[in-house]
Amino acid sequence: MQVKGSVMQHECVFIILGATGDLTKRKLIPAIYKMVASGVIARFAIIGVSVDDTTMQQVFEQARMFVPDLREAVWEHMKQASYYHRMDFNDHAAYAQLNRLISTVEKTNNLVANRLFYLATMPHHFMVITKQLAAHGLVKKCARLCDDQKQTWQRIVYEKPFGDSLASSRQINDAIAEVLDEHQVFRIDHWLGKELVGNIALARFTNRVFEPLWHAEHIESVQIIASEKIGIEGRGQFYDAYGTLKDMVQNHLLQLLALVAMEDPVHFTADYLRDAKAAVLSKVSIDNVILGQYDGFLEEKGVSPTSTTDTFAAVKISIDTPRWSGVPFYLKAGKFLEKKEAAIHIKFKPVRCLLDICPTDTNYLTINIQPHEGMYLTLNAKKPGVFNDVTPINMHFSHAALFGPNTPAAYEVLLADVLRGDQCAFVRADEIDLAWRIIQQISNKQVLLQRYARGSTGPDTTSMLDTERTIIWKT
Ligand code: BG6
């Protein structure tokens, strides 16, 4: 279908497997809405697939509240171009029916065969779905284009978490590699679609004031923090099986670390970027780990009363490259903490002090991922009216103040990348493998779980910080 007044751009059928889940209504339908409303997608259809007995009308009804400034005309267009297919992912015969439905939908809506499969399911479905989509001809292995003449493509997006261990992620990756080309595979880490995460490498590689200093000679430590005020929000069963290490560190935090610590990619394109991230992830070793669990976790619905799952993790990491020799990287994430904050703090080493009273702190570059997106540089500057006395000041870039508050949501950015076939912000098989290896190293450490009160700063982590060199958590 064609949305009136829009620029003819992308055209595809979205096939969302797991259409009745939270992700579809909270993120995917709203993201597709925004792309349709802004004309990024000109011609499209949506096929929702799940085992539930429902309709797309109902899916849209539940998604509606997650779409700000909804325009009825666009919403109605979307509903009219949507279809529902009920099936059990393990029922192999049902894939043939789905294939027929997709072909009919493509014909009815006069669409070329660009197919975007979105696996918004738990990872234990990934293998069977991938294999059956290929076995029944819904996708075929092709590089960037599946039909050179018609310029059509077939791509599969895999939602996180990608497996639950090194072994399971390897099995999934092996199954994928048998039937798809890596250029058709889009493993999502939605943090890579956040504006300020996209800024990390760009700020570093486009600014002379940062790039030459990005080195152990000048950097004292790096902190990567993802604190959340919210708890597990009704996801007891999932969270008990995963915990913070697998839910946050394996993906979001290690991706941030890779972006901060990678060597310069040969060129700023997907394969070179991912080569550089994988190279640095292969050099990570774990120095120290502190795990915590908030009071009351054991009473959450779906959580085992004897669970030893972590809802807080702090990890001290070393990176064995000349660039990062002796520089500690501290990662911290947790639920039910004092405040919501996702930030990267890069602490620079002090300069030789020429004053009688030396500055108490050194320079920091802080990248605020959320909630107050922006960057600031902490410098020393003269106190007004006082001779030779300095105080820390911030040079601040506020993303909302400069660019306005309506930046696209992460899923919108990432879906648009999939339509363009741009894999820069998607995680390659080898990166996933390396990240799970790091989590395995951490899990092997047999760390005692500490309790912490809801709304606190989490367990005491001072023992892991390098207090001699005055490294403390930056807030
Ligand atoms: C998800 C985790 O990947 O990221 C959640 O599963 C977490 O537990 C969420 O709350 C945090 O990301 P955001 O974008 O909501 O801050």
GROMACS .gro file of C-alpha atoms and ligand atoms in nm:
model
  491
    1MET     CA    1   0.000   0.000   0.000
    2GLN     CA    2   0.113   0.357  -0.066
    3VAL     CA    3   0.085   0.628   0.198
    4LYS     CA    4  -0.039   0.951   0.045
    5GLY     CA    5   0.214   1.226   0.019
    6SER     CA    6   0.509   1.011   0.124
    7VAL     CA    7   0.836   0.984  -0.066
    8MET     CA    8   0.867   0.649  -0.237
    9GLN     CA    9   1.150   0.482  -0.055
   10HIS     CA   10   1.157   0.140   0.104
   11GLU     CA   11   0.916  -0.135   0.027
   12CYS     CA   12   0.881  -0.463   0.213
   13VAL     CA   13   0.669  -0.711   0.401
   14PHE     CA   14   0.737  -0.716   0.775
   15ILE     CA   15   0.680  -1.066   0.909
   16ILE     CA   16   0.686  -1.039   1.287
   17LEU     CA   17   0.719  -1.373   1.461
   18GLY     CA   18   0.611  -1.324   1.822
   19ALA     CA   19   0.347  -1.068   1.725
   20THR     CA   20   0.157  -1.083   2.052
   21GLY     CA   21   0.458  -1.014   2.273
   22ASP     CA   22   0.545  -0.694   2.455
   23LEU     CA   23   0.817  -0.594   2.212
   24THR     CA   24   0.576  -0.589   1.915
   25LYS     CA   25   0.326  -0.358   2.079
   26ARG     CA   26   0.568  -0.136   2.273
   27LYS     CA   27   0.846  -0.098   2.017
   28LEU     CA   28   0.798  -0.258   1.675
   29ILE     CA   29   0.451  -0.135   1.574
   30PRO     CA   30   0.532   0.218   1.704
   31ALA     CA   31   0.864   0.214   1.513
   32ILE     CA   32   0.695   0.099   1.190
   33TYR     CA   33   0.427   0.364   1.245
   34LYS     CA   34   0.692   0.637   1.267
   35MET     CA   35   0.862   0.514   0.951
   36VAL     CA   36   0.533   0.500   0.763
   37ALA     CA   37   0.423   0.841   0.895
   38SER     CA   38   0.753   1.001   0.793
   39GLY     CA   39   0.762   0.833   0.453
   40VAL     CA   40   1.071   0.619   0.516
   41ILE     CA   41   0.855   0.323   0.415
   42ALA     CA   42   0.639   0.392   0.117
   43ARG     CA   43   0.494   0.052   0.038
   44PHE     CA   44   0.453  -0.223   0.291
   45ALA     CA   45   0.245  -0.492   0.456
   46ILE     CA   46   0.271  -0.644   0.803
   47ILE     CA   47   0.213  -1.008   0.886
   48GLY     CA   48   0.191  -1.088   1.255
   49VAL     CA   49   0.265  -1.447   1.353
   50SER     CA   50   0.218  -1.617   1.688
   51VAL     CA   51   0.059  -1.916   1.855
   52ASP     CA   52  -0.214  -1.705   2.017
   53ASP     CA   53  -0.571  -1.690   1.900
   54THR     CA   54  -0.598  -1.322   1.818
   55THR     CA   55  -0.620  -1.071   1.533
   56MET     CA   56  -0.404  -0.783   1.415
   57GLN     CA   57  -0.689  -0.552   1.520
   58GLN     CA   58  -0.623  -0.658   1.879
   59VAL     CA   59  -0.246  -0.626   1.840
   60PHE     CA   60  -0.294  -0.271   1.708
   61GLU     CA   61  -0.536  -0.190   1.988
   62GLN     CA   62  -0.269  -0.281   2.246
   63ALA     CA   63   0.005  -0.097   2.057
   64ARG     CA   64  -0.192   0.226   2.021
   65MET     CA   65  -0.099   0.368   2.361
   66PHE     CA   66   0.271   0.342   2.273
   67VAL     CA   67   0.240   0.568   1.969
   68PRO     CA   68   0.271   0.936   2.056
   69ASP     CA   69   0.088   1.192   1.838
   70LEU     CA   70  -0.093   0.919   1.648
   71ARG     CA   71  -0.243   1.024   1.313
   72GLU     CA   72  -0.560   0.823   1.250
   73ALA     CA   73  -0.515   0.810   0.873
   74VAL     CA   74  -0.169   0.654   0.898
   75TRP     CA   75  -0.284   0.414   1.170
   76GLU     CA   76  -0.581   0.301   0.958
   77HIS     CA   77  -0.355   0.249   0.654
   78MET     CA   78  -0.131   0.031   0.866
   79LYS     CA   79  -0.421  -0.174   0.999
   80GLN     CA   80  -0.555  -0.230   0.650
   81ALA     CA   81  -0.217  -0.362   0.535
   82SER     CA   82  -0.186  -0.606   0.825
   83TYR     CA   83  -0.255  -0.979   0.840
   84TYR     CA   84  -0.240  -1.236   1.116
   85HIS     CA   85  -0.118  -1.593   1.090
   86ARG     CA   86  -0.165  -1.824   1.385
   87MET     CA   87   0.093  -2.100   1.409
   88ASP     CA   88   0.308  -2.299   1.646
   89PHE     CA   89   0.675  -2.239   1.560
   90ASN     CA   90   0.740  -2.611   1.599
   91ASP     CA   91   0.470  -2.710   1.350
   92HIS     CA   92   0.676  -2.750   1.033
   93ALA     CA   93   0.376  -2.774   0.800
   94ALA     CA   94   0.256  -2.431   0.913
   95TYR     CA   95   0.557  -2.268   0.743
   96ALA     CA   96   0.423  -2.375   0.402
   97GLN     CA   97   0.094  -2.196   0.483
   98LEU     CA   98   0.286  -1.891   0.598
   99ASN     CA   99   0.479  -1.894   0.270
  100ARG     CA  100   0.153  -1.898   0.074
  101LEU     CA  101   0.019  -1.611   0.284
  102ILE     CA  102   0.331  -1.402   0.223
  103SER     CA  103   0.309  -1.459  -0.155
  104THR     CA  104  -0.060  -1.364  -0.155
  105VAL     CA  105   0.006  -1.053   0.053
  106GLU     CA  106   0.289  -0.951  -0.181
  107LYS     CA  107   0.058  -0.994  -0.481
  108THR     CA  108  -0.244  -0.824  -0.325
  109ASN     CA  109  -0.038  -0.524  -0.220
  110ASN     CA  110   0.165  -0.525  -0.539
  111LEU     CA  111   0.492  -0.551  -0.348
  112VAL     CA  112   0.826  -0.681  -0.471
  113ALA     CA  113   0.955  -0.970  -0.262
  114ASN     CA  114   1.157  -0.778  -0.001
  115ARG     CA  115   1.103  -0.981   0.315
  116LEU     CA  116   1.197  -0.865   0.664
  117PHE     CA  117   1.146  -1.142   0.918
  118TYR     CA  118   1.162  -1.014   1.276
  119LEU     CA  119   1.210  -1.287   1.536
  120ALA     CA  120   1.061  -1.116   1.841
  121THR     CA  121   1.064  -1.447   2.024
  122MET     CA  122   1.267  -1.611   2.296
  123PRO     CA  123   1.597  -1.749   2.163
  124HIS     CA  124   1.498  -2.115   2.201
  125HIS     CA  125   1.275  -2.061   1.896
  126PHE     CA  126   1.552  -1.913   1.679
  127MET     CA  127   1.690  -2.240   1.544
  128VAL     CA  128   1.363  -2.403   1.450
  129ILE     CA  129   1.227  -2.087   1.290
  130THR     CA  130   1.546  -2.020   1.091
  131LYS     CA  131   1.566  -2.377   0.966
  132GLN     CA  132   1.199  -2.399   0.872
  133LEU     CA  133   1.191  -2.061   0.698
  134ALA     CA  134   1.475  -2.187   0.479
  135ALA     CA  135   1.340  -2.540   0.437
  136HIS     CA  136   1.005  -2.410   0.310
  137GLY     CA  137   1.160  -2.150   0.079
  138LEU     CA  138   1.049  -1.841   0.273
  139VAL     CA  139   1.412  -1.729   0.271
  140LYS     CA  140   1.706  -1.844   0.066
  141LYS     CA  141   2.076  -1.792   0.115
  142CYS     CA  142   2.184  -1.490  -0.085
  143ALA     CA  143   2.437  -1.217  -0.023
  144ARG     CA  144   2.308  -0.861  -0.021
  145LEU     CA  145   2.047  -0.913  -0.292
  146CYS     CA  146   1.844  -1.226  -0.361
  147ASP     CA  147   1.738  -1.125  -0.709
  148ASP     CA  148   1.983  -0.900  -0.889
  149GLN     CA  149   1.734  -0.806  -1.157
  150LYS     CA  150   1.450  -0.716  -0.922
  151GLN     CA  151   1.697  -0.595  -0.653
  152THR     CA  152   1.507  -0.775  -0.380
  153TRP     CA  153   1.638  -0.888  -0.042
  154GLN     CA  154   1.543  -1.122   0.242
  155ARG     CA  155   1.667  -1.040   0.591
  156ILE     CA  156   1.615  -1.186   0.936
  157VAL     CA  157   1.634  -0.980   1.254
  158TYR     CA  158   1.707  -1.167   1.578
  159GLU     CA  159   1.594  -0.994   1.897
  160LYS     CA  160   1.815  -1.016   2.204
  161PRO     CA  161   1.896  -1.220   2.408
  162PHE     CA  162   2.086  -1.424   2.150
  163GLY     CA  163   2.096  -1.760   2.332
  164ASP     CA  164   2.154  -1.803   2.702
  165SER     CA  165   2.512  -1.933   2.699
  166LEU     CA  166   2.817  -1.973   2.480
  167ALA     CA  167   2.701  -2.322   2.378
  168SER     CA  168   2.346  -2.220   2.286
  169SER     CA  169   2.453  -1.910   2.093
  170ARG     CA  170   2.701  -2.122   1.896
  171GLN     CA  171   2.429  -2.370   1.807
  172ILE     CA  172   2.205  -2.089   1.684
  173ASN     CA  173   2.486  -1.925   1.488
  174ASP     CA  174   2.578  -2.258   1.326
  175ALA     CA  175   2.216  -2.317   1.225
  176ILE     CA  176   2.197  -1.966   1.079
  177ALA     CA  177   2.524  -2.001   0.888
  178GLU     CA  178   2.393  -2.316   0.716
  179VAL     CA  179   2.098  -2.141   0.558
  180LEU     CA  180   2.177  -1.767   0.547
  181ASP     CA  181   2.459  -1.541   0.441
  182GLU     CA  182   2.588  -1.324   0.730
  183HIS     CA  183   2.479  -1.015   0.532
  184GLN     CA  184   2.117  -1.127   0.575
  185VAL     CA  185   2.150  -1.157   0.952
  186PHE     CA  186   2.071  -0.866   1.185
  187ARG     CA  187   2.131  -0.947   1.553
  188ILE     CA  188   1.975  -0.662   1.748
  189ASP     CA  189   2.124  -0.488   2.045
  190HIS     CA  190   1.884  -0.196   2.073
  191TRP     CA  191   2.138   0.013   2.264
  192LEU     CA  192   2.334   0.041   1.939
  193GLY     CA  193   2.039   0.239   1.804
  194LYS     CA  194   2.055   0.499   2.083
  195GLU     CA  195   2.173   0.840   1.966
  196LEU     CA  196   2.458   0.878   2.214
  197VAL     CA  197   2.583   0.525   2.156
  198GLY     CA  198   2.603   0.607   1.787
  199ASN     CA  199   2.808   0.908   1.894
  200ILE     CA  200   3.083   0.718   2.080
  201ALA     CA  201   3.300   0.621   1.785
  202LEU     CA  202   3.209   0.932   1.588
  203ALA     CA  203   3.310   1.167   1.870
  204ARG     CA  204   3.637   0.983   1.908
  205PHE     CA  205   3.734   0.948   1.543
  206THR     CA  206   3.621   1.288   1.420
  207ASN     CA  207   3.781   1.502   1.692
  208ARG     CA  208   4.150   1.576   1.709
  209VAL     CA  209   4.105   1.676   2.076
  210PHE     CA  210   4.010   1.319   2.167
  211GLU     CA  211   4.170   1.073   1.927
  212PRO     CA  212   4.541   1.131   2.013
  213LEU     CA  213   4.457   1.111   2.386
  214TRP     CA  214   4.264   0.783   2.359
  215HIS     CA  215   4.542   0.579   2.510
  216ALA     CA  216   4.681   0.443   2.838
  217GLU     CA  217   4.934   0.723   2.838
  218HIS     CA  218   4.655   0.973   2.898
  219ILE     CA  219   4.354   0.777   3.024
  220GLU     CA  220   4.344   0.656   3.384
  221SER     CA  221   4.020   0.454   3.387
  222VAL     CA  222   3.691   0.401   3.207
  223GLN     CA  223   3.354   0.347   3.372
  224ILE     CA  224   3.052   0.214   3.187
  225ILE     CA  225   2.737   0.239   3.395
  226ALA     CA  226   2.380   0.127   3.329
  227SER     CA  227   2.179   0.176   3.648
  228GLU     CA  228   1.804   0.133   3.642
  229LYS     CA  229   1.544   0.253   3.889
  230ILE     CA  230   1.295  -0.003   3.763
  231GLY     CA  231   1.288  -0.365   3.869
  232ILE     CA  232   1.215  -0.672   3.658
  233GLU     CA  233   0.867  -0.549   3.562
  234GLY     CA  234   0.676  -0.877   3.572
  235ARG     CA  235   0.949  -1.070   3.386
  236GLY     CA  236   1.028  -1.297   3.684
  237GLN     CA  237   1.072  -1.619   3.493
  238PHE     CA  238   1.291  -1.462   3.226
  239TYR     CA  239   1.499  -1.263   3.472
  240ASP     CA  240   1.556  -1.556   3.704
  241ALA     CA  241   1.695  -1.754   3.410
  242TYR     CA  242   1.917  -1.468   3.288
  243GLY     CA  243   2.014  -1.214   3.554
  244THR     CA  244   2.195  -0.887   3.496
  245LEU     CA  245   2.515  -1.041   3.359
  246LYS     CA  246   2.330  -1.208   3.073
  247ASP     CA  247   2.054  -0.948   3.034
  248MET     CA  248   2.269  -0.632   3.032
  249VAL     CA  249   2.644  -0.702   3.045
  250GLN     CA  250   2.665  -0.970   2.774
  251ASN     CA  251   2.516  -0.733   2.519
  252HIS     CA  252   2.467  -0.363   2.598
  253LEU     CA  253   2.766  -0.304   2.827
  254LEU     CA  254   3.016  -0.513   2.632
  255GLN     CA  255   2.909  -0.342   2.310
  256LEU     CA  256   2.974  -0.005   2.475
  257LEU     CA  257   3.313  -0.129   2.593
  258ALA     CA  258   3.397  -0.251   2.242
  259LEU     CA  259   3.304   0.086   2.090
  260VAL     CA  260   3.514   0.278   2.343
  261ALA     CA  261   3.815   0.047   2.334
  262MET     CA  262   3.842  -0.072   1.973
  263GLU     CA  263   4.136   0.022   1.753
  264ASP     CA  264   4.057   0.242   1.453
  265PRO     CA  265   3.855   0.046   1.199
  266VAL     CA  266   4.010   0.047   0.851
  267HIS     CA  267   3.701   0.229   0.731
  268PHE     CA  268   3.373   0.323   0.897
  269THR     CA  269   3.171   0.040   0.743
  270ALA     CA  270   2.998  -0.258   0.903
  271ASP     CA  271   3.256  -0.528   0.845
  272TYR     CA  272   3.559  -0.319   0.943
  273LEU     CA  273   3.377  -0.179   1.246
  274ARG     CA  274   3.281  -0.524   1.362
  275ASP     CA  275   3.634  -0.656   1.295
  276ALA     CA  276   3.766  -0.385   1.530
  277LYS     CA  277   3.503  -0.457   1.800
  278ALA     CA  278   3.564  -0.832   1.784
  279ALA     CA  279   3.942  -0.780   1.805
  280VAL     CA  280   3.917  -0.583   2.129
  281LEU     CA  281   3.660  -0.821   2.283
  282SER     CA  282   3.909  -1.103   2.227
  283LYS     CA  283   4.160  -0.921   2.451
  284VAL     CA  284   3.936  -0.879   2.756
  285SER     CA  285   4.015  -1.045   3.086
  286ILE     CA  286   3.823  -1.029   3.414
  287ASP     CA  287   3.997  -0.893   3.723
  288ASN     CA  288   3.714  -0.871   3.973
  289VAL     CA  289   3.339  -0.927   3.997
  290ILE     CA  290   3.075  -0.821   4.249
  291LEU     CA  291   2.722  -0.955   4.213
  292GLY     CA  292   2.411  -0.852   4.403
  293GLN     CA  293   2.044  -0.932   4.439
  294TYR     CA  294   1.786  -0.681   4.556
  295ASP     CA  295   1.580  -0.751   4.867
  296GLY     CA  296   1.247  -0.898   4.765
  297PHE     CA  297   1.367  -1.058   4.438
  298LEU     CA  298   1.290  -1.404   4.577
  299GLU     CA  299   0.927  -1.306   4.632
  300GLU     CA  300   0.878  -1.189   4.272
  301LYS     CA  301   0.631  -1.390   4.065
  302GLY     CA  302   0.813  -1.649   3.853
  303VAL     CA  303   1.134  -1.637   4.058
  304SER     CA  304   1.250  -1.943   4.248
  305PRO     CA  305   1.247  -1.882   4.628
  306THR     CA  306   1.606  -2.009   4.642
  307SER     CA  307   1.727  -1.820   4.335
  308THR     CA  308   2.090  -1.706   4.327
  309THR     CA  309   2.036  -1.493   4.017
  310ASP     CA  310   2.213  -1.155   4.005
  311THR     CA  311   2.012  -0.834   3.965
  312PHE     CA  312   2.331  -0.626   3.999
  313ALA     CA  313   2.674  -0.679   3.851
  314ALA     CA  314   2.997  -0.481   3.872
  315VAL     CA  315   3.298  -0.607   3.680
  316LYS     CA  316   3.655  -0.486   3.659
  317ILE     CA  317   3.811  -0.564   3.325
  318SER     CA  318   4.160  -0.539   3.172
  319ILE     CA  319   4.228  -0.519   2.804
  320ASP     CA  320   4.549  -0.676   2.691
  321THR     CA  321   4.654  -0.435   2.416
  322PRO     CA  322   4.930  -0.170   2.418
  323ARG     CA  323   4.660   0.099   2.398
  324TRP     CA  324   4.495  -0.009   2.723
  325SER     CA  325   4.783  -0.151   2.923
  326GLY     CA  326   4.716  -0.081   3.295
  327VAL     CA  327   4.382   0.097   3.237
  328PRO     CA  328   4.096  -0.055   3.437
  329PHE     CA  329   3.750  -0.066   3.277
  330TYR     CA  330   3.468  -0.078   3.532
  331LEU     CA  331   3.127  -0.200   3.420
  332LYS     CA  332   2.823  -0.167   3.643
  333ALA     CA  333   2.455  -0.249   3.586
  334GLY     CA  334   2.163  -0.322   3.812
  335LYS     CA  335   1.791  -0.311   3.880
  336PHE     CA  336   1.608  -0.115   4.152
  337LEU     CA  337   1.897   0.126   4.204
  338GLU     CA  338   1.888   0.478   4.335
  339LYS     CA  339   1.866   0.642   3.994
  340LYS     CA  340   1.837   0.578   3.624
  341GLU     CA  341   2.167   0.649   3.457
  342ALA     CA  342   2.348   0.512   3.157
  343ALA     CA  343   2.679   0.677   3.100
  344ILE     CA  344   3.042   0.629   3.005
  345HIS     CA  345   3.299   0.822   3.208
  346ILE     CA  346   3.649   0.842   3.067
  347LYS     CA  347   3.888   0.967   3.329
  348PHE     CA  348   4.207   1.133   3.210
  349LYS     CA  349   4.534   1.127   3.404
  350PRO     CA  350   4.642   1.436   3.594
  351VAL     CA  351   4.891   1.682   3.450
  352ARG     CA  352   5.199   1.791   3.645
  353CYS     CA  353   5.074   2.040   3.901
  354LEU     CA  354   5.243   2.379   3.904
  355LEU     CA  355   5.020   2.533   4.170
  356ASP     CA  356   5.046   2.550   4.548
  357ILE     CA  357   4.701   2.400   4.579
  358CYS     CA  358   4.652   2.136   4.310
  359PRO     CA  359   4.316   2.054   4.150
  360THR     CA  360   4.127   1.781   4.335
  361ASP     CA  361   4.005   1.614   4.020
  362THR     CA  362   4.127   1.559   3.668
  363ASN     CA  363   3.948   1.577   3.335
  364TYR     CA  364   3.658   1.352   3.246
  365LEU     CA  365   3.480   1.300   2.920
  366THR     CA  366   3.129   1.182   3.006
  367ILE     CA  367   2.897   1.039   2.744
  368ASN     CA  368   2.545   1.044   2.886
  369ILE     CA  369   2.345   0.780   2.705
  370GLN     CA  370   2.026   0.838   2.905
  371PRO     CA  371   1.820   0.992   3.050
  372HIS     CA  372   1.988   1.330   2.980
  373GLU     CA  373   2.147   1.252   2.646
  374GLY     CA  374   2.462   1.448   2.581
  375MET     CA  375   2.833   1.473   2.648
  376TYR     CA  376   3.033   1.680   2.882
  377LEU     CA  377   3.395   1.747   2.943
  378THR     CA  378   3.501   1.821   3.300
  379LEU     CA  379   3.786   2.071   3.301
  380ASN     CA  380   3.962   2.277   3.565
  381ALA     CA  381   3.900   2.650   3.551
  382LYS     CA  382   3.984   2.947   3.767
  383LYS     CA  383   3.752   3.032   4.055
  384PRO     CA  384   3.619   3.385   4.015
  385GLY     CA  385   3.821   3.640   4.204
  386VAL     CA  386   4.059   3.394   4.364
  387PHE     CA  387   4.419   3.396   4.247
  388ASN     CA  388   4.554   3.058   4.127
  389ASP     CA  389   4.262   2.860   4.264
  390VAL     CA  390   4.081   2.621   4.031
  391THR     CA  391   3.750   2.443   4.038
  392PRO     CA  392   3.601   2.175   3.812
  393ILE     CA  393   3.362   2.308   3.546
  394ASN     CA  394   3.161   2.125   3.279
  395MET     CA  395   3.151   2.202   2.910
  396HIS     CA  396   2.816   2.057   2.826
  397PHE     CA  397   2.649   1.940   2.505
  398SER     CA  398   2.283   1.864   2.563
  399HIS     CA  399   2.139   1.660   2.278
  400ALA     CA  400   1.780   1.772   2.341
  401ALA     CA  401   1.875   2.140   2.369
  402LEU     CA  402   2.063   2.135   2.040
  403PHE     CA  403   1.865   1.891   1.828
  404GLY     CA  404   1.526   1.897   2.000
  405PRO     CA  405   1.355   1.623   2.195
  406ASN     CA  406   1.211   1.427   1.902
  407THR     CA  407   1.505   1.208   1.811
  408PRO     CA  408   1.401   0.871   1.669
  409ALA     CA  409   1.364   0.579   1.909
  410ALA     CA  410   1.631   0.309   1.890
  411TYR     CA  411   1.405   0.055   1.717
  412GLU     CA  412   1.310   0.305   1.450
  413VAL     CA  413   1.677   0.376   1.376
  414LEU     CA  414   1.761   0.007   1.365
  415LEU     CA  415   1.464  -0.098   1.150
  416ALA     CA  416   1.558   0.173   0.901
  417ASP     CA  417   1.913   0.029   0.897
  418VAL     CA  418   1.772  -0.317   0.821
  419LEU     CA  419   1.572  -0.176   0.529
  420ARG     CA  420   1.891  -0.018   0.395
  421GLY     CA  421   2.094  -0.334   0.461
  422ASP     CA  422   2.334  -0.142   0.686
  423GLN     CA  423   2.481  -0.372   0.951
  424CYS     CA  424   2.702  -0.119   1.137
  425ALA     CA  425   2.473  -0.123   1.443
  426PHE     CA  426   2.415  -0.499   1.444
  427VAL     CA  427   2.622  -0.761   1.617
  428ARG     CA  428   2.814  -1.016   1.412
  429ALA     CA  429   2.837  -1.387   1.502
  430ASP     CA  430   3.197  -1.363   1.625
  431GLU     CA  431   3.117  -1.067   1.856
  432ILE     CA  432   2.829  -1.261   2.012
  433ASP     CA  433   3.059  -1.556   2.064
  434LEU     CA  434   3.329  -1.344   2.227
  435ALA     CA  435   3.078  -1.171   2.453
  436TRP     CA  436   2.941  -1.502   2.575
  437ARG     CA  437   3.298  -1.621   2.638
  438ILE     CA  438   3.351  -1.319   2.864
  439ILE     CA  439   3.028  -1.395   3.053
  440GLN     CA  440   3.144  -1.753   3.092
  441GLN     CA  441   3.475  -1.631   3.239
  442ILE     CA  442   3.279  -1.415   3.485
  443SER     CA  443   3.040  -1.695   3.580
  444ASN     CA  444   3.333  -1.928   3.645
  445LYS     CA  445   3.451  -1.696   3.922
  446GLN     CA  446   3.205  -1.828   4.185
  447VAL     CA  447   3.128  -1.491   4.338
  448LEU     CA  448   2.931  -1.457   4.661
  449LEU     CA  449   2.598  -1.286   4.599
  450GLN     CA  450   2.540  -0.973   4.812
  451ARG     CA  451   2.196  -0.843   4.906
  452TYR     CA  452   2.107  -0.479   4.857
  453ALA     CA  453   1.813  -0.260   4.945
  454ARG     CA  454   1.581  -0.136   4.670
  455GLY     CA  455   1.652   0.222   4.580
  456SER     CA  456   2.008   0.205   4.712
  457THR     CA  457   2.338   0.232   4.524
  458GLY     CA  458   2.368  -0.147   4.525
  459PRO     CA  459   2.624  -0.365   4.702
  460ASP     CA  460   2.946  -0.214   4.835
  461THR     CA  461   3.188  -0.212   4.545
  462THR     CA  462   3.473  -0.012   4.697
  463SER     CA  463   3.691  -0.323   4.717
  464MET     CA  464   3.709  -0.340   4.340
  465LEU     CA  465   3.796   0.024   4.289
  466ASP     CA  466   4.150   0.145   4.272
  467THR     CA  467   4.125   0.379   4.570
  468GLU     CA  468   4.498   0.450   4.578
  469ARG     CA  469   4.462   0.619   4.244
  470THR     CA  470   4.138   0.774   4.368
  471ILE     CA  471   3.915   0.595   4.124
  472ILE     CA  472   3.559   0.612   4.250
  473TRP     CA  473   3.229   0.563   4.074
  474LYS     CA  474   3.148   0.884   3.897
  475THR     CA  475   2.788   0.994   3.935
  476BG6     C1  476   1.680  -0.471   2.789
  476BG6     C2  477   1.677  -0.552   2.915
  476BG6     O1  478   1.764  -0.528   2.693
  476BG6     O2  479   1.729  -0.340   2.820
  476BG6     C3  480   1.595  -0.485   3.024
  476BG6     O3  481   1.623  -0.680   2.886
  476BG6     C4  482   1.643  -0.344   3.045
  476BG6     O4  483   1.604  -0.559   3.145
  476BG6     C5  484   1.650  -0.268   2.914
  476BG6     O5  485   1.552  -0.279   3.134
  476BG6     C6  486   1.714  -0.133   2.931
  476BG6     O6  487   1.715  -0.065   2.809
  476BG6     P1  488   1.632   0.071   2.792
  476BG6     O7  489   1.650   0.109   2.650
  476BG6     O8  490   1.489   0.040   2.827
  476BG6     O9  491   1.694   0.164   2.889
   0.00000   0.00000   0.00000
